[in-house]
Short mmCIF file of N, CA, C and O in Angstrom, two decimals:
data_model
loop_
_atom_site.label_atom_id
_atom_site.label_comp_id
_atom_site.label_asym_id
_atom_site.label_seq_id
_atom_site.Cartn_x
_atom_site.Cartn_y
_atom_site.Cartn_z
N UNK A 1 87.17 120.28 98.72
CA UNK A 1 85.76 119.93 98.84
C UNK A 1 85.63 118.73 99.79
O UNK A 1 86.22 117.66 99.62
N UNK A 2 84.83 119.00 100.76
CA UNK A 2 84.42 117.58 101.77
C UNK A 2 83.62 116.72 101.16
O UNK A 2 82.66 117.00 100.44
N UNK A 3 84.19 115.29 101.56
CA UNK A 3 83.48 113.97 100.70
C UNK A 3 81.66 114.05 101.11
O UNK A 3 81.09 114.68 102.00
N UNK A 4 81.47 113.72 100.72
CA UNK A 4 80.21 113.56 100.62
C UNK A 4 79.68 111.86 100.56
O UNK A 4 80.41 110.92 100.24
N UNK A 5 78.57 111.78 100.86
CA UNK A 5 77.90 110.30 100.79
C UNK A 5 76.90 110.28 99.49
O UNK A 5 76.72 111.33 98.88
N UNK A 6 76.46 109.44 99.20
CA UNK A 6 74.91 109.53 97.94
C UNK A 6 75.03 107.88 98.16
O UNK A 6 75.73 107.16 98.87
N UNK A 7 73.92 107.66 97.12
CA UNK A 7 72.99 105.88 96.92
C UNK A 7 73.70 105.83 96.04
O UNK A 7 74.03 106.66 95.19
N UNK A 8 74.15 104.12 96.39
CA UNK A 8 74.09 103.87 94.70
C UNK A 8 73.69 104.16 93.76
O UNK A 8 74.21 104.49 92.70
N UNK A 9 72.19 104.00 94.24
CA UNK A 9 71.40 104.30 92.73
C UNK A 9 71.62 105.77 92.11
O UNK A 9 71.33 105.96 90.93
N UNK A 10 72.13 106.80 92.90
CA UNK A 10 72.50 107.76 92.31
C UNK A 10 74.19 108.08 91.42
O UNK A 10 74.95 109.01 91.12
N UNK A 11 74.08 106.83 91.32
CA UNK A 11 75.53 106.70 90.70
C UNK A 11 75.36 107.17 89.35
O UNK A 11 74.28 106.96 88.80
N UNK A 12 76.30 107.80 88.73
CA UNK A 12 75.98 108.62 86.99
C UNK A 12 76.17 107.10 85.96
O UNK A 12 77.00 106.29 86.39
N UNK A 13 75.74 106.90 85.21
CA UNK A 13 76.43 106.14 83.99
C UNK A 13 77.64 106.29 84.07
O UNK A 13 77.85 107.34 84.67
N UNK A 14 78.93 105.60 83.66
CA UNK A 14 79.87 105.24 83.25
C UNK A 14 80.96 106.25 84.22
O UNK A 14 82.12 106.44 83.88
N UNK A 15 80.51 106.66 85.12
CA UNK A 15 81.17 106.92 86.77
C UNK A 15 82.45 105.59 86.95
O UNK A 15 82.34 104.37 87.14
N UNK A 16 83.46 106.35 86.81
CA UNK A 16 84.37 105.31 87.56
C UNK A 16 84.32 105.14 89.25
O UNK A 16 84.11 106.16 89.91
N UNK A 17 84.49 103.98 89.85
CA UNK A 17 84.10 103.68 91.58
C UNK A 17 85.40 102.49 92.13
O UNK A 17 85.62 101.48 91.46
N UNK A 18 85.95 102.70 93.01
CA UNK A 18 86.80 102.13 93.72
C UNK A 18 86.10 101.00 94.46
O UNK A 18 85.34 101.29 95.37
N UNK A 19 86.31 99.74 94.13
CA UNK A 19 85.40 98.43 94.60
C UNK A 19 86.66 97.48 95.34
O UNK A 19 87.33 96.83 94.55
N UNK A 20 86.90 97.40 96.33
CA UNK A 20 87.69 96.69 96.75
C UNK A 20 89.13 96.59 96.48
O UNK A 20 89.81 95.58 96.69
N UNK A 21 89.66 98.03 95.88
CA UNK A 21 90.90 97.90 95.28
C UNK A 21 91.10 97.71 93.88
O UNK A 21 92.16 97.19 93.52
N UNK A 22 90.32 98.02 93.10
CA UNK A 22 89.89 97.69 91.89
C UNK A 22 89.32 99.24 91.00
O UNK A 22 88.49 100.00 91.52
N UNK A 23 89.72 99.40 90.12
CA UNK A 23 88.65 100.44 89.50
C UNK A 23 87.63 99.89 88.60
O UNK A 23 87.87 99.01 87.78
N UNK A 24 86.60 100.39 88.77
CA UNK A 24 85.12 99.55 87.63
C UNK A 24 84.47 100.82 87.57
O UNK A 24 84.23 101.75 88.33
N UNK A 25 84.18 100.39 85.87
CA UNK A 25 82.96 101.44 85.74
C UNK A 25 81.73 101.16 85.80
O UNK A 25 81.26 100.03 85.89
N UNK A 26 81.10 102.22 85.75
CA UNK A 26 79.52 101.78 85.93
C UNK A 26 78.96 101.51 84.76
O UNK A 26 78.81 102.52 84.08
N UNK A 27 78.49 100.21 84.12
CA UNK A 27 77.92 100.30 82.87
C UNK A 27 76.36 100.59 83.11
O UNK A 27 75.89 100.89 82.01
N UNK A 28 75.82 100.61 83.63
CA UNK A 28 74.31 100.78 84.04
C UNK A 28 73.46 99.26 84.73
O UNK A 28 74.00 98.53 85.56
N UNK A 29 72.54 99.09 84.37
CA UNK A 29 71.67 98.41 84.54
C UNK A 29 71.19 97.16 83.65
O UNK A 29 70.86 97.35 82.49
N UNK A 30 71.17 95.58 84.35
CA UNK A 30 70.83 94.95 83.23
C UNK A 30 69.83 93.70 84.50
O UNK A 30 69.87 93.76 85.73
N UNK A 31 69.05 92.72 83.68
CA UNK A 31 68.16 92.03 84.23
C UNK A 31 68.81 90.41 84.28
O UNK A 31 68.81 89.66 83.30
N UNK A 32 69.16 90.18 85.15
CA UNK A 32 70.34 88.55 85.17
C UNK A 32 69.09 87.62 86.11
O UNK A 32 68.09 88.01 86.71
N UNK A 33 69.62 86.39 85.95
CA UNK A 33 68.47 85.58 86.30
C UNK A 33 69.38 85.12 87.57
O UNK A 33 70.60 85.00 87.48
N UNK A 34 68.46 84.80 89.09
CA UNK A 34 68.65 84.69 90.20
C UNK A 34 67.28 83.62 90.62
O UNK A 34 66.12 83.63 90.19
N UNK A 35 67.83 82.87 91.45
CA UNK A 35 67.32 81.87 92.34
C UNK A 35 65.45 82.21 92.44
O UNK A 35 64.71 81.26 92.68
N UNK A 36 64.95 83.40 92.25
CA UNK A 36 63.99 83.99 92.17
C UNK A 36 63.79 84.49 91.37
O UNK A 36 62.85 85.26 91.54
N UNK A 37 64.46 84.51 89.81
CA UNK A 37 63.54 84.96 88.67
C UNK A 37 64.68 85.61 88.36
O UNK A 37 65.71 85.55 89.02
N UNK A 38 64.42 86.66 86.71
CA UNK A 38 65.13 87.63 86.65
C UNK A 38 65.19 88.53 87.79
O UNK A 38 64.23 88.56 88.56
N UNK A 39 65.93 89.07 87.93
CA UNK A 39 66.15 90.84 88.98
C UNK A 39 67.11 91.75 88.04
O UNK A 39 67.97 91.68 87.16
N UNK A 40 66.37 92.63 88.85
CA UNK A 40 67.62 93.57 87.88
C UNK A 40 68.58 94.24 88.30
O UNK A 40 68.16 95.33 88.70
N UNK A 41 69.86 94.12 88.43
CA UNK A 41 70.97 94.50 88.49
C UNK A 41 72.22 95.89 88.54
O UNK A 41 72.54 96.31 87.43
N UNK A 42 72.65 96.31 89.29
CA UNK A 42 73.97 96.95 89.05
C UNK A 42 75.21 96.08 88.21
O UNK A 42 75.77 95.03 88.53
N UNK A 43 75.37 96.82 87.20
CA UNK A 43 76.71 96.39 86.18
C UNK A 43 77.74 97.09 86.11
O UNK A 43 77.79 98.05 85.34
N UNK A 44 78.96 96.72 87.06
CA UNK A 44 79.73 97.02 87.05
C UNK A 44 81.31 96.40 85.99
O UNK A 44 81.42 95.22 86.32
N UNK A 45 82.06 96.62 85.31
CA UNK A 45 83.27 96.18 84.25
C UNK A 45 84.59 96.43 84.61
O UNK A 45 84.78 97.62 84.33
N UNK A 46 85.95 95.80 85.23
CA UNK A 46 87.14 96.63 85.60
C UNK A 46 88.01 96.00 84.14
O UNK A 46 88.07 94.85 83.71
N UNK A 47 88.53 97.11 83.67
CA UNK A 47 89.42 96.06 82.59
C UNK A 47 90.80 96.18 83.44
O UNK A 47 91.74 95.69 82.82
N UNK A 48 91.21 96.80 84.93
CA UNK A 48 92.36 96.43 85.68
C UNK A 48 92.06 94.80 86.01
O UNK A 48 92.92 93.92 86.03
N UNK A 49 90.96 94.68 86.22
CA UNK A 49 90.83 93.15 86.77
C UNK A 49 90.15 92.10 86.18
O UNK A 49 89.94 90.99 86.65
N UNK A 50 89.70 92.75 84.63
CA UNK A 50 89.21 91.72 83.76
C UNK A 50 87.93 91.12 84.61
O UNK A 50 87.82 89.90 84.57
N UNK A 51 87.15 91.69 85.21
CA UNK A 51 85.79 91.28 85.64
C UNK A 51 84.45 91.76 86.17
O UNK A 51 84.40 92.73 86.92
N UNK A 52 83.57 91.21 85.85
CA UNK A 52 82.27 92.07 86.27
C UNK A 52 81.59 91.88 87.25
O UNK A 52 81.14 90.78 87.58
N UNK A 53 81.44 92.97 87.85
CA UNK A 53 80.91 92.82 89.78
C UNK A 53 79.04 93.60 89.07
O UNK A 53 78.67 94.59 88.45
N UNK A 54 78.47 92.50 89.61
CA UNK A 54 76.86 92.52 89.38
C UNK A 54 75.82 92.88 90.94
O UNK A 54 75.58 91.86 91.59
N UNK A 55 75.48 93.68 91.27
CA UNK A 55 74.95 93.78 92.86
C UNK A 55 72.83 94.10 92.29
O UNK A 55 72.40 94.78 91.36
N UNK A 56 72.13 93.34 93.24
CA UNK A 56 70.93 93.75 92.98
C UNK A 56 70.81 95.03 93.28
O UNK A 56 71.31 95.76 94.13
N UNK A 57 70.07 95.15 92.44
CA UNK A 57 69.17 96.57 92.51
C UNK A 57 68.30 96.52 93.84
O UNK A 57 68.51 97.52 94.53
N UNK A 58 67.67 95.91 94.23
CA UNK A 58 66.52 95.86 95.28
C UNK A 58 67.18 95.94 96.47
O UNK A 58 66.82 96.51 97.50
N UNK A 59 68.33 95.23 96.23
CA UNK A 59 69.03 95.03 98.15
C UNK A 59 70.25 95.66 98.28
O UNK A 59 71.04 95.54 99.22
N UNK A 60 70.42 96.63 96.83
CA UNK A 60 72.17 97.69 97.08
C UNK A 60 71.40 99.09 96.64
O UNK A 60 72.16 100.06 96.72
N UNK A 61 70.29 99.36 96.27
CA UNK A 61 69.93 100.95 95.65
C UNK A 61 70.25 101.68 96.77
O UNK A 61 70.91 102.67 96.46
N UNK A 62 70.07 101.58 97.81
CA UNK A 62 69.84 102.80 98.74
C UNK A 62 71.34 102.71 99.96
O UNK A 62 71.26 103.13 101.11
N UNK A 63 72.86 101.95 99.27
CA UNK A 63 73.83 101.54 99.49
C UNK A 63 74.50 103.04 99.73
O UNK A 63 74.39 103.88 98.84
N UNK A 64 75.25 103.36 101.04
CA UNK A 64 75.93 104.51 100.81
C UNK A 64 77.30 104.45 99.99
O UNK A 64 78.19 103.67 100.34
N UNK A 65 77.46 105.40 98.75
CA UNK A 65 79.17 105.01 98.45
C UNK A 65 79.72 106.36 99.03
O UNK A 65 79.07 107.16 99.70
N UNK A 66 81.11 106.47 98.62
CA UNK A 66 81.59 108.37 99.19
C UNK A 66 81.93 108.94 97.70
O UNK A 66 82.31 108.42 96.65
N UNK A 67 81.82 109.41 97.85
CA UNK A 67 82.13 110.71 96.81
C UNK A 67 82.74 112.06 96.94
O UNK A 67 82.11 113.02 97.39
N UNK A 68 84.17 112.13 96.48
CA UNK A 68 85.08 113.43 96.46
C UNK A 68 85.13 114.19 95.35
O UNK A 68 86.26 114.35 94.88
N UNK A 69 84.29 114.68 94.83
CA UNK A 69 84.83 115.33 93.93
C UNK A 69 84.03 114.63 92.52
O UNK A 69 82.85 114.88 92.28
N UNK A 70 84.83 113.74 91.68
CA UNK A 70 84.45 113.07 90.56
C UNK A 70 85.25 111.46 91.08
O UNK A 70 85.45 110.71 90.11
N UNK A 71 85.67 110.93 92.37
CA UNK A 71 86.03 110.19 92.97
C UNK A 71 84.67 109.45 93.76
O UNK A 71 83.86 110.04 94.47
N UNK A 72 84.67 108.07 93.43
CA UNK A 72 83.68 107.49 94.04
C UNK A 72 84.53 105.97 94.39
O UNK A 72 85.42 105.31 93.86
N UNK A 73 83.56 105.86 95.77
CA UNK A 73 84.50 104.66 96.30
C UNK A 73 83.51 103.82 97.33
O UNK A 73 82.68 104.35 98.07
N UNK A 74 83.75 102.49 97.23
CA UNK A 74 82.55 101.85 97.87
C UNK A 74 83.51 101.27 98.84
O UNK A 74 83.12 100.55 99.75
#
């Protein structure tokens, strides 16, 4: 099957994604407070790397990742 592109925001719930060498899952969506108020968030969790990668919603939704299969990779 040829990779394919999609949005972030079309990422599934709990989708595992390749982030810099890292595997993280997708925990969903949460509202963290920023220089401008709450925003609301991409929540990402790796327990390979013991940490959580947080990206806005407003300025990563429409982010291309690739997608092979059930393989996702930013």
């Amino acid at each position: 099957m040829p990779k394919q592109t999609i949005k972030l925001s079309e990422l599934p719930f709990g989708a595992t994604i390749e982030i810099g060498g890292f595997q993280y899952t997708f925990k969903g969506y949460d509202k963290r407070k920023t220089q401008f108020g709450r925003q609301e968030h991409f929540i990402f969790w790796s327990d390979e790397a013991k940490t959580e990668k947080i990206f806005e919603k407003f300025k990563f939704s429409t982010t291309k990742i690739k997608k092979d299969g059930d393989n996702y990779q930013w």
